[in-house]
Amino acid sequence: GNSVTQMEGPVTLSEEAFLTINCTYTATGYPSLFWYVQYPGEGLQLLLKATKADDKGSNKGFEATYRKETTSFHLEKGSVQVSDSAVYFCALSPQASGGSYIPTFGRGTSLIVHP
Amino acid sequence: NAGVTQTPKFRVLKTGQSMTLLCAQDMNHEYMYWYRQDPGMGLRLIHYSVGEGTTAKGEVPDGYNVSRLKKQNFLLGLESAAPSQTSVYFCASSYALGRRTHEQYFGPGTRLTVT
């Protein structure tokens, strides 16, 4: 079956530090890949996505590149802010040959940014 | 557009009571999902629907029932609540195009406590 593995948290950084959250996946074919962010007390919201190999998704200074050869989609940001403190979820949407296409989520990585 | 809305936002139940959580979306999405989120467990899929009148079991369906009588609504029912169902419940929707689903849109969540 499909699976998503992301690094455990919490990740604690100082403001303006570089961020990397690792995400690797297992799936057949060419899934779509996503990063979602969940701020305290809210639902998840899409941060960025990539739908084919070598695509780079970007938004709000965050970036992730779809690496088919390493089955990875690592999230990066060059300079984090206190307002980036949240939980980040890596997810995939499978490319199915029939039936339903249910997304698979990682367990989430909590990011804490200190001033 | 309101996106995905959930009713109620908070609820406290006694063991054995029943309730229904309502999810509504105004984006004409085919797919709708119910998740629960517990500390350290990430998101777990309870039930999902691939279209009006259809439902299917997810990862943790026991103790829950669902219905999708209208495309825009997806109801989650607890017939006899148990303390183990204390959680935050999220509804999500997405559209499907070709052979894959696309990004999910999440509601703000319902925080349920069963005493």
PDB file of C-alpha atoms in Angstrom:
ATOM      1  CA  GLY A   1       0.000   0.000   0.000  1.00  0.00           C
ATOM      2  CA  ASN A   2       0.889   3.667  -0.093  1.00  0.00           C
ATOM      3  CA  SER A   3       2.747   5.301   2.776  1.00  0.00           C
ATOM      4  CA  VAL A   4       4.278   8.634   3.755  1.00  0.00           C
ATOM      5  CA  THR A   5       7.075   8.985   6.288  1.00  0.00           C
ATOM      6  CA  GLN A   6       8.095  12.333   7.680  1.00  0.00           C
ATOM      7  CA  MET A   7      10.555  13.280  10.342  1.00  0.00           C
ATOM      8  CA  GLU A   8       9.307  13.325  13.884  1.00  0.00           C
ATOM      9  CA  GLY A   9       9.136  16.552  15.758  1.00  0.00           C
ATOM     10  CA  PRO A  10       9.070  18.834  17.361  1.00  0.00           C
ATOM     11  CA  VAL A  11      11.535  20.809  15.305  1.00  0.00           C
ATOM     12  CA  THR A  12      12.668  23.827  17.303  1.00  0.00           C
ATOM     13  CA  LEU A  13      14.417  26.707  15.545  1.00  0.00           C
ATOM     14  CA  SER A  14      15.348  30.298  16.146  1.00  0.00           C
ATOM     15  CA  GLU A  15      13.855  32.984  13.953  1.00  0.00           C
ATOM     16  CA  GLU A  16      15.649  33.363  10.582  1.00  0.00           C
ATOM     17  CA  ALA A  17      17.083  29.826  10.736  1.00  0.00           C
ATOM     18  CA  PHE A  18      16.922  27.448   7.766  1.00  0.00           C
ATOM     19  CA  LEU A  19      14.209  24.818   7.855  1.00  0.00           C
ATOM     20  CA  THR A  20      14.136  21.333   6.374  1.00  0.00           C
ATOM     21  CA  ILE A  21      11.410  18.799   7.093  1.00  0.00           C
ATOM     22  CA  ASN A  22      12.068  15.464   5.428  1.00  0.00           C
ATOM     23  CA  CYS A  23       9.331  13.488   3.693  1.00  0.00           C
ATOM     24  CA  THR A  24       9.635  10.212   1.787  1.00  0.00           C
ATOM     25  CA  TYR A  25       6.875   8.185   0.229  1.00  0.00           C
ATOM     26  CA  THR A  26       5.999   4.750  -1.111  1.00  0.00           C
ATOM     27  CA  ALA A  27       3.522   4.521  -3.964  1.00  0.00           C
ATOM     28  CA  THR A  28       3.205   3.016  -7.410  1.00  0.00           C
ATOM     29  CA  GLY A  29       3.202   5.160 -10.493  1.00  0.00           C
ATOM     30  CA  TYR A  30       3.329   8.933 -10.226  1.00  0.00           C
ATOM     31  CA  PRO A  31       1.363  10.244  -7.251  1.00  0.00           C
ATOM     32  CA  SER A  32       0.703  13.912  -6.613  1.00  0.00           C
ATOM     33  CA  LEU A  33       2.520  15.230  -3.547  1.00  0.00           C
ATOM     34  CA  PHE A  34       1.382  17.866  -1.073  1.00  0.00           C
ATOM     35  CA  TRP A  35       2.429  19.772   1.998  1.00  0.00           C
ATOM     36  CA  TYR A  36      -0.343  20.963   4.296  1.00  0.00           C
ATOM     37  CA  VAL A  37       0.002  23.273   7.282  1.00  0.00           C
ATOM     38  CA  GLN A  38      -2.142  23.313  10.405  1.00  0.00           C
ATOM     39  CA  TYR A  39      -2.053  26.364  12.662  1.00  0.00           C
ATOM     40  CA  PRO A  40      -3.197  25.953  16.272  1.00  0.00           C
ATOM     41  CA  GLY A  41      -6.935  25.444  16.576  1.00  0.00           C
ATOM     42  CA  GLU A  42      -7.498  25.314  12.811  1.00  0.00           C
ATOM     43  CA  GLY A  43      -7.985  22.786  10.048  1.00  0.00           C
ATOM     44  CA  LEU A  44      -5.320  21.825   7.555  1.00  0.00           C
ATOM     45  CA  GLN A  45      -4.695  24.045   4.561  1.00  0.00           C
ATOM     46  CA  LEU A  46      -2.707  23.404   1.443  1.00  0.00           C
ATOM     47  CA  LEU A  47       0.764  24.939   1.540  1.00  0.00           C
ATOM     48  CA  LEU A  48       2.154  23.679  -1.775  1.00  0.00           C
ATOM     49  CA  LYS A  49       1.941  20.796  -4.208  1.00  0.00           C
ATOM     50  CA  ALA A  50       3.718  19.063  -7.083  1.00  0.00           C
ATOM     51  CA  THR A  51       2.114  16.741  -9.574  1.00  0.00           C
ATOM     52  CA  LYS A  52       5.017  15.295 -11.553  1.00  0.00           C
ATOM     53  CA  ALA A  53       8.669  14.406 -11.162  1.00  0.00           C
ATOM     54  CA  ASP A  54      11.095  17.358 -10.831  1.00  0.00           C
ATOM     55  CA  ASP A  55       8.243  19.805 -10.238  1.00  0.00           C
ATOM     56  CA  LYS A  56       8.939  22.375  -7.537  1.00  0.00           C
ATOM     57  CA  GLY A  57       6.036  23.595  -5.445  1.00  0.00           C
ATOM     58  CA  SER A  58       6.432  26.908  -3.660  1.00  0.00           C
ATOM     59  CA  ASN A  59       4.381  29.233  -1.493  1.00  0.00           C
ATOM     60  CA  LYS A  60       5.040  31.798   1.265  1.00  0.00           C
ATOM     61  CA  GLY A  61       8.807  31.190   1.023  1.00  0.00           C
ATOM     62  CA  PHE A  62       8.441  27.413   1.393  1.00  0.00           C
ATOM     63  CA  GLU A  63       9.638  25.075  -1.347  1.00  0.00           C
ATOM     64  CA  ALA A  64       9.613  21.348  -2.057  1.00  0.00           C
ATOM     65  CA  THR A  65      10.829  19.411  -5.095  1.00  0.00           C
ATOM     66  CA  TYR A  66       9.303  16.150  -6.299  1.00  0.00           C
ATOM     67  CA  ARG A  67      12.213  13.700  -6.491  1.00  0.00           C
ATOM     68  CA  LYS A  68      11.114  10.478  -8.144  1.00  0.00           C
ATOM     69  CA  GLU A  69      14.553   8.866  -7.910  1.00  0.00           C
ATOM     70  CA  THR A  70      14.675   9.222  -4.119  1.00  0.00           C
ATOM     71  CA  THR A  71      10.880   9.153  -3.592  1.00  0.00           C
ATOM     72  CA  SER A  72      11.155  12.326  -1.539  1.00  0.00           C
ATOM     73  CA  PHE A  73       9.419  15.690  -1.180  1.00  0.00           C
ATOM     74  CA  HIS A  74      11.365  17.571   1.483  1.00  0.00           C
ATOM     75  CA  LEU A  75      10.025  20.918   2.697  1.00  0.00           C
ATOM     76  CA  GLU A  76      12.464  23.827   2.977  1.00  0.00           C
ATOM     77  CA  LYS A  77      12.415  27.478   3.927  1.00  0.00           C
ATOM     78  CA  GLY A  78      15.414  29.742   3.995  1.00  0.00           C
ATOM     79  CA  SER A  79      14.440  31.935   6.931  1.00  0.00           C
ATOM     80  CA  VAL A  80      11.652  30.932   9.286  1.00  0.00           C
ATOM     81  CA  GLN A  81       9.494  33.338  11.283  1.00  0.00           C
ATOM     82  CA  VAL A  82       7.667  32.923  14.568  1.00  0.00           C
ATOM     83  CA  SER A  83       4.433  32.934  12.569  1.00  0.00           C
ATOM     84  CA  ASP A  84       5.546  29.712  10.801  1.00  0.00           C
ATOM     85  CA  SER A  85       5.065  27.785  14.041  1.00  0.00           C
ATOM     86  CA  ALA A  86       2.541  25.088  13.122  1.00  0.00           C
ATOM     87  CA  VAL A  87       2.207  21.408  12.301  1.00  0.00           C
ATOM     88  CA  TYR A  88       3.224  20.385   8.777  1.00  0.00           C
ATOM     89  CA  PHE A  89       1.814  17.320   7.016  1.00  0.00           C
ATOM     90  CA  CYS A  90       3.235  15.643   3.950  1.00  0.00           C
ATOM     91  CA  ALA A  91       0.663  13.776   1.829  1.00  0.00           C
ATOM     92  CA  LEU A  92       0.262  11.968  -1.451  1.00  0.00           C
ATOM     93  CA  SER A  93      -2.642  11.414  -3.789  1.00  0.00           C
ATOM     94  CA  PRO A  94      -2.237   8.198  -5.748  1.00  0.00           C
ATOM     95  CA  GLN A  95      -2.441   7.724  -9.463  1.00  0.00           C
ATOM     96  CA  ALA A  96      -5.004   4.948  -9.537  1.00  0.00           C
ATOM     97  CA  SER A  97      -6.015   2.596 -12.303  1.00  0.00           C
ATOM     98  CA  GLY A  98      -9.524   2.216 -10.988  1.00  0.00           C
ATOM     99  CA  GLY A  99     -11.600   2.541  -7.854  1.00  0.00           C
ATOM    100  CA  SER A 100     -11.163   5.425  -5.476  1.00  0.00           C
ATOM    101  CA  TYR A 101      -8.174   7.626  -4.951  1.00  0.00           C
ATOM    102  CA  ILE A 102      -7.694   8.114  -1.242  1.00  0.00           C
ATOM    103  CA  PRO A 103      -4.883  10.393  -0.082  1.00  0.00           C
ATOM    104  CA  THR A 104      -2.277   9.171   2.394  1.00  0.00           C
ATOM    105  CA  PHE A 105      -0.888  11.492   5.094  1.00  0.00           C
ATOM    106  CA  GLY A 106       2.264  11.476   7.141  1.00  0.00           C
ATOM    107  CA  ARG A 107       1.952  11.842  10.913  1.00  0.00           C
ATOM    108  CA  GLY A 108       2.811  15.525  10.917  1.00  0.00           C
ATOM    109  CA  THR A 109       5.846  17.461  12.144  1.00  0.00           C
ATOM    110  CA  SER A 110       5.465  20.195  14.721  1.00  0.00           C
ATOM    111  CA  LEU A 111       7.597  23.295  14.103  1.00  0.00           C
ATOM    112  CA  ILE A 112       8.306  25.725  16.925  1.00  0.00           C
ATOM    113  CA  VAL A 113      10.092  28.963  16.074  1.00  0.00           C
ATOM    114  CA  HIS A 114      11.501  31.082  18.886  1.00  0.00           C
ATOM    115  CA  PRO A 115      12.139  34.845  18.586  1.00  0.00           C
TER     116      PRO A 115
ATOM    117  CA  ASN B   1     -17.506  30.770  -1.223  1.00  0.00           C
ATOM    118  CA  ALA B   2     -17.662  29.425   2.307  1.00  0.00           C
ATOM    119  CA  GLY B   3     -15.512  26.402   1.407  1.00  0.00           C
ATOM    120  CA  VAL B   4     -15.962  23.543   3.884  1.00  0.00           C
ATOM    121  CA  THR B   5     -18.018  24.216   6.997  1.00  0.00           C
ATOM    122  CA  GLN B   6     -18.621  21.976   9.995  1.00  0.00           C
ATOM    123  CA  THR B   7     -21.364  22.017  12.591  1.00  0.00           C
ATOM    124  CA  PRO B   8     -21.040  22.119  15.576  1.00  0.00           C
ATOM    125  CA  LYS B   9     -17.602  23.468  16.534  1.00  0.00           C
ATOM    126  CA  PHE B  10     -17.655  22.003  20.031  1.00  0.00           C
ATOM    127  CA  ARG B  11     -19.729  19.342  21.739  1.00  0.00           C
ATOM    128  CA  VAL B  12     -19.694  17.460  25.029  1.00  0.00           C
ATOM    129  CA  LEU B  13     -21.531  14.138  25.180  1.00  0.00           C
ATOM    130  CA  LYS B  14     -22.145  11.616  27.889  1.00  0.00           C
ATOM    131  CA  THR B  15     -21.253   7.979  27.242  1.00  0.00           C
ATOM    132  CA  GLY B  16     -24.041   6.296  25.299  1.00  0.00           C
ATOM    133  CA  GLN B  17     -25.509   9.462  23.799  1.00  0.00           C
ATOM    134  CA  SER B  18     -25.771   9.912  20.052  1.00  0.00           C
ATOM    135  CA  MET B  19     -25.041  12.844  17.790  1.00  0.00           C
ATOM    136  CA  THR B  20     -24.538  13.832  14.173  1.00  0.00           C
ATOM    137  CA  LEU B  21     -21.775  16.024  12.810  1.00  0.00           C
ATOM    138  CA  LEU B  22     -22.602  17.936   9.662  1.00  0.00           C
ATOM    139  CA  CYS B  23     -20.148  18.835   6.930  1.00  0.00           C
ATOM    140  CA  ALA B  24     -21.085  21.043   3.994  1.00  0.00           C
ATOM    141  CA  GLN B  25     -19.068  22.167   0.972  1.00  0.00           C
ATOM    142  CA  ASP B  26     -19.987  24.631  -1.759  1.00  0.00           C
ATOM    143  CA  MET B  27     -17.263  23.727  -4.280  1.00  0.00           C
ATOM    144  CA  ASN B  28     -19.155  20.939  -6.074  1.00  0.00           C
ATOM    145  CA  HIS B  29     -16.497  18.406  -5.055  1.00  0.00           C
ATOM    146  CA  GLU B  30     -17.142  14.736  -5.691  1.00  0.00           C
ATOM    147  CA  TYR B  31     -15.058  13.381  -2.831  1.00  0.00           C
ATOM    148  CA  MET B  32     -15.706  13.999   0.835  1.00  0.00           C
ATOM    149  CA  TYR B  33     -13.906  12.587   3.887  1.00  0.00           C
ATOM    150  CA  TRP B  34     -14.165  12.384   7.654  1.00  0.00           C
ATOM    151  CA  TYR B  35     -10.969  12.226   9.727  1.00  0.00           C
ATOM    152  CA  ARG B  36     -10.207  12.177  13.391  1.00  0.00           C
ATOM    153  CA  GLN B  37      -7.077  13.743  14.846  1.00  0.00           C
ATOM    154  CA  ASP B  38      -5.625  12.594  18.134  1.00  0.00           C
ATOM    155  CA  PRO B  39      -2.340  13.673  19.768  1.00  0.00           C
ATOM    156  CA  GLY B  40       0.597  11.787  18.271  1.00  0.00           C
ATOM    157  CA  MET B  41      -1.643   9.877  15.826  1.00  0.00           C
ATOM    158  CA  GLY B  42      -1.829  12.266  12.910  1.00  0.00           C
ATOM    159  CA  LEU B  43      -4.988  12.122  10.798  1.00  0.00           C
ATOM    160  CA  ARG B  44      -6.938   8.891  10.576  1.00  0.00           C
ATOM    161  CA  LEU B  45      -9.610   8.362   7.936  1.00  0.00           C
ATOM    162  CA  ILE B  46     -12.967   7.267   9.336  1.00  0.00           C
ATOM    163  CA  HIS B  47     -15.210   7.121   6.257  1.00  0.00           C
ATOM    164  CA  TYR B  48     -15.248   8.699   2.849  1.00  0.00           C
ATOM    165  CA  SER B  49     -17.562   9.205  -0.104  1.00  0.00           C
ATOM    166  CA  VAL B  50     -16.781   9.297  -3.804  1.00  0.00           C
ATOM    167  CA  GLY B  51     -20.126  10.744  -4.786  1.00  0.00           C
ATOM    168  CA  GLU B  52     -23.727  11.374  -3.806  1.00  0.00           C
ATOM    169  CA  GLY B  53     -25.334   8.257  -2.372  1.00  0.00           C
ATOM    170  CA  THR B  54     -22.043   6.374  -1.902  1.00  0.00           C
ATOM    171  CA  THR B  55     -19.935   5.825   1.219  1.00  0.00           C
ATOM    172  CA  ALA B  56     -16.991   3.613   2.134  1.00  0.00           C
ATOM    173  CA  LYS B  57     -15.009   2.662   5.217  1.00  0.00           C
ATOM    174  CA  GLY B  58     -11.663   4.156   5.995  1.00  0.00           C
ATOM    175  CA  GLU B  59      -9.009   3.167   8.486  1.00  0.00           C
ATOM    176  CA  VAL B  60     -11.042   3.505  11.719  1.00  0.00           C
ATOM    177  CA  PRO B  61     -14.773   3.144  10.904  1.00  0.00           C
ATOM    178  CA  ASP B  62     -15.989   1.265  13.988  1.00  0.00           C
ATOM    179  CA  GLY B  63     -18.548   3.157  16.051  1.00  0.00           C
ATOM    180  CA  TYR B  64     -19.349   5.625  13.266  1.00  0.00           C
ATOM    181  CA  ASN B  65     -21.852   5.779  10.431  1.00  0.00           C
ATOM    182  CA  VAL B  66     -22.075   8.226   7.539  1.00  0.00           C
ATOM    183  CA  SER B  67     -24.508   9.345   4.896  1.00  0.00           C
ATOM    184  CA  ARG B  68     -24.241  11.419   1.732  1.00  0.00           C
ATOM    185  CA  LEU B  69     -27.744  12.083   0.556  1.00  0.00           C
ATOM    186  CA  LYS B  70     -26.779  15.320  -1.180  1.00  0.00           C
ATOM    187  CA  LYS B  71     -23.534  16.022  -3.000  1.00  0.00           C
ATOM    188  CA  GLN B  72     -22.733  19.025  -0.830  1.00  0.00           C
ATOM    189  CA  ASN B  73     -23.324  17.374   2.559  1.00  0.00           C
ATOM    190  CA  PHE B  74     -21.578  14.556   4.406  1.00  0.00           C
ATOM    191  CA  LEU B  75     -22.919  13.516   7.810  1.00  0.00           C
ATOM    192  CA  LEU B  76     -20.998  11.613  10.483  1.00  0.00           C
ATOM    193  CA  GLY B  77     -23.045   9.844  13.137  1.00  0.00           C
ATOM    194  CA  LEU B  78     -22.112   8.418  16.506  1.00  0.00           C
ATOM    195  CA  GLU B  79     -24.888   6.084  17.639  1.00  0.00           C
ATOM    196  CA  SER B  80     -23.566   5.389  21.143  1.00  0.00           C
ATOM    197  CA  ALA B  81     -20.664   7.617  22.083  1.00  0.00           C
ATOM    198  CA  ALA B  82     -17.693   6.224  24.002  1.00  0.00           C
ATOM    199  CA  PRO B  83     -14.832   8.069  25.743  1.00  0.00           C
ATOM    200  CA  SER B  84     -12.457   6.648  23.093  1.00  0.00           C
ATOM    201  CA  GLN B  85     -14.259   8.842  20.556  1.00  0.00           C
ATOM    202  CA  THR B  86     -13.069  12.003  22.264  1.00  0.00           C
ATOM    203  CA  SER B  87     -11.153  13.688  19.459  1.00  0.00           C
ATOM    204  CA  VAL B  88     -11.080  16.510  16.961  1.00  0.00           C
ATOM    205  CA  TYR B  89     -13.014  15.632  13.815  1.00  0.00           C
ATOM    206  CA  PHE B  90     -12.190  17.139  10.445  1.00  0.00           C
ATOM    207  CA  CYS B  91     -14.169  17.006   7.269  1.00  0.00           C
ATOM    208  CA  ALA B  92     -12.491  17.494   3.908  1.00  0.00           C
ATOM    209  CA  SER B  93     -13.468  17.535   0.254  1.00  0.00           C
ATOM    210  CA  SER B  94     -11.656  17.291  -3.050  1.00  0.00           C
ATOM    211  CA  TYR B  95     -12.348  16.973  -6.734  1.00  0.00           C
ATOM    212  CA  ALA B  96     -11.209  14.123  -8.929  1.00  0.00           C
ATOM    213  CA  LEU B  97      -9.962  14.613 -12.438  1.00  0.00           C
ATOM    214  CA  GLY B  98      -8.718  11.837 -14.630  1.00  0.00           C
ATOM    215  CA  ARG B  99      -7.036   9.211 -12.518  1.00  0.00           C
ATOM    216  CA  ARG B 100      -6.203  11.149  -9.391  1.00  0.00           C
ATOM    217  CA  THR B 101      -7.716  13.299  -6.700  1.00  0.00           C
ATOM    218  CA  HIS B 102      -6.445  16.773  -6.124  1.00  0.00           C
ATOM    219  CA  GLU B 103      -5.777  18.831  -3.046  1.00  0.00           C
ATOM    220  CA  GLN B 104      -8.151  18.532  -0.148  1.00  0.00           C
ATOM    221  CA  TYR B 105     -10.004  21.407   1.444  1.00  0.00           C
ATOM    222  CA  PHE B 106     -10.518  21.033   5.161  1.00  0.00           C
ATOM    223  CA  GLY B 107     -13.142  22.346   7.524  1.00  0.00           C
ATOM    224  CA  PRO B 108     -12.245  24.055  10.810  1.00  0.00           C
ATOM    225  CA  GLY B 109     -12.926  20.946  12.899  1.00  0.00           C
ATOM    226  CA  THR B 110     -15.311  19.797  15.607  1.00  0.00           C
ATOM    227  CA  ARG B 111     -13.898  19.227  19.054  1.00  0.00           C
ATOM    228  CA  LEU B 112     -15.851  16.400  20.710  1.00  0.00           C
ATOM    229  CA  THR B 113     -15.498  15.320  24.321  1.00  0.00           C
ATOM    230  CA  VAL B 114     -17.228  12.188  25.608  1.00  0.00           C
ATOM    231  CA  THR B 115     -17.432  11.890  29.384  1.00  0.00           C
TER     232      THR B 115
END
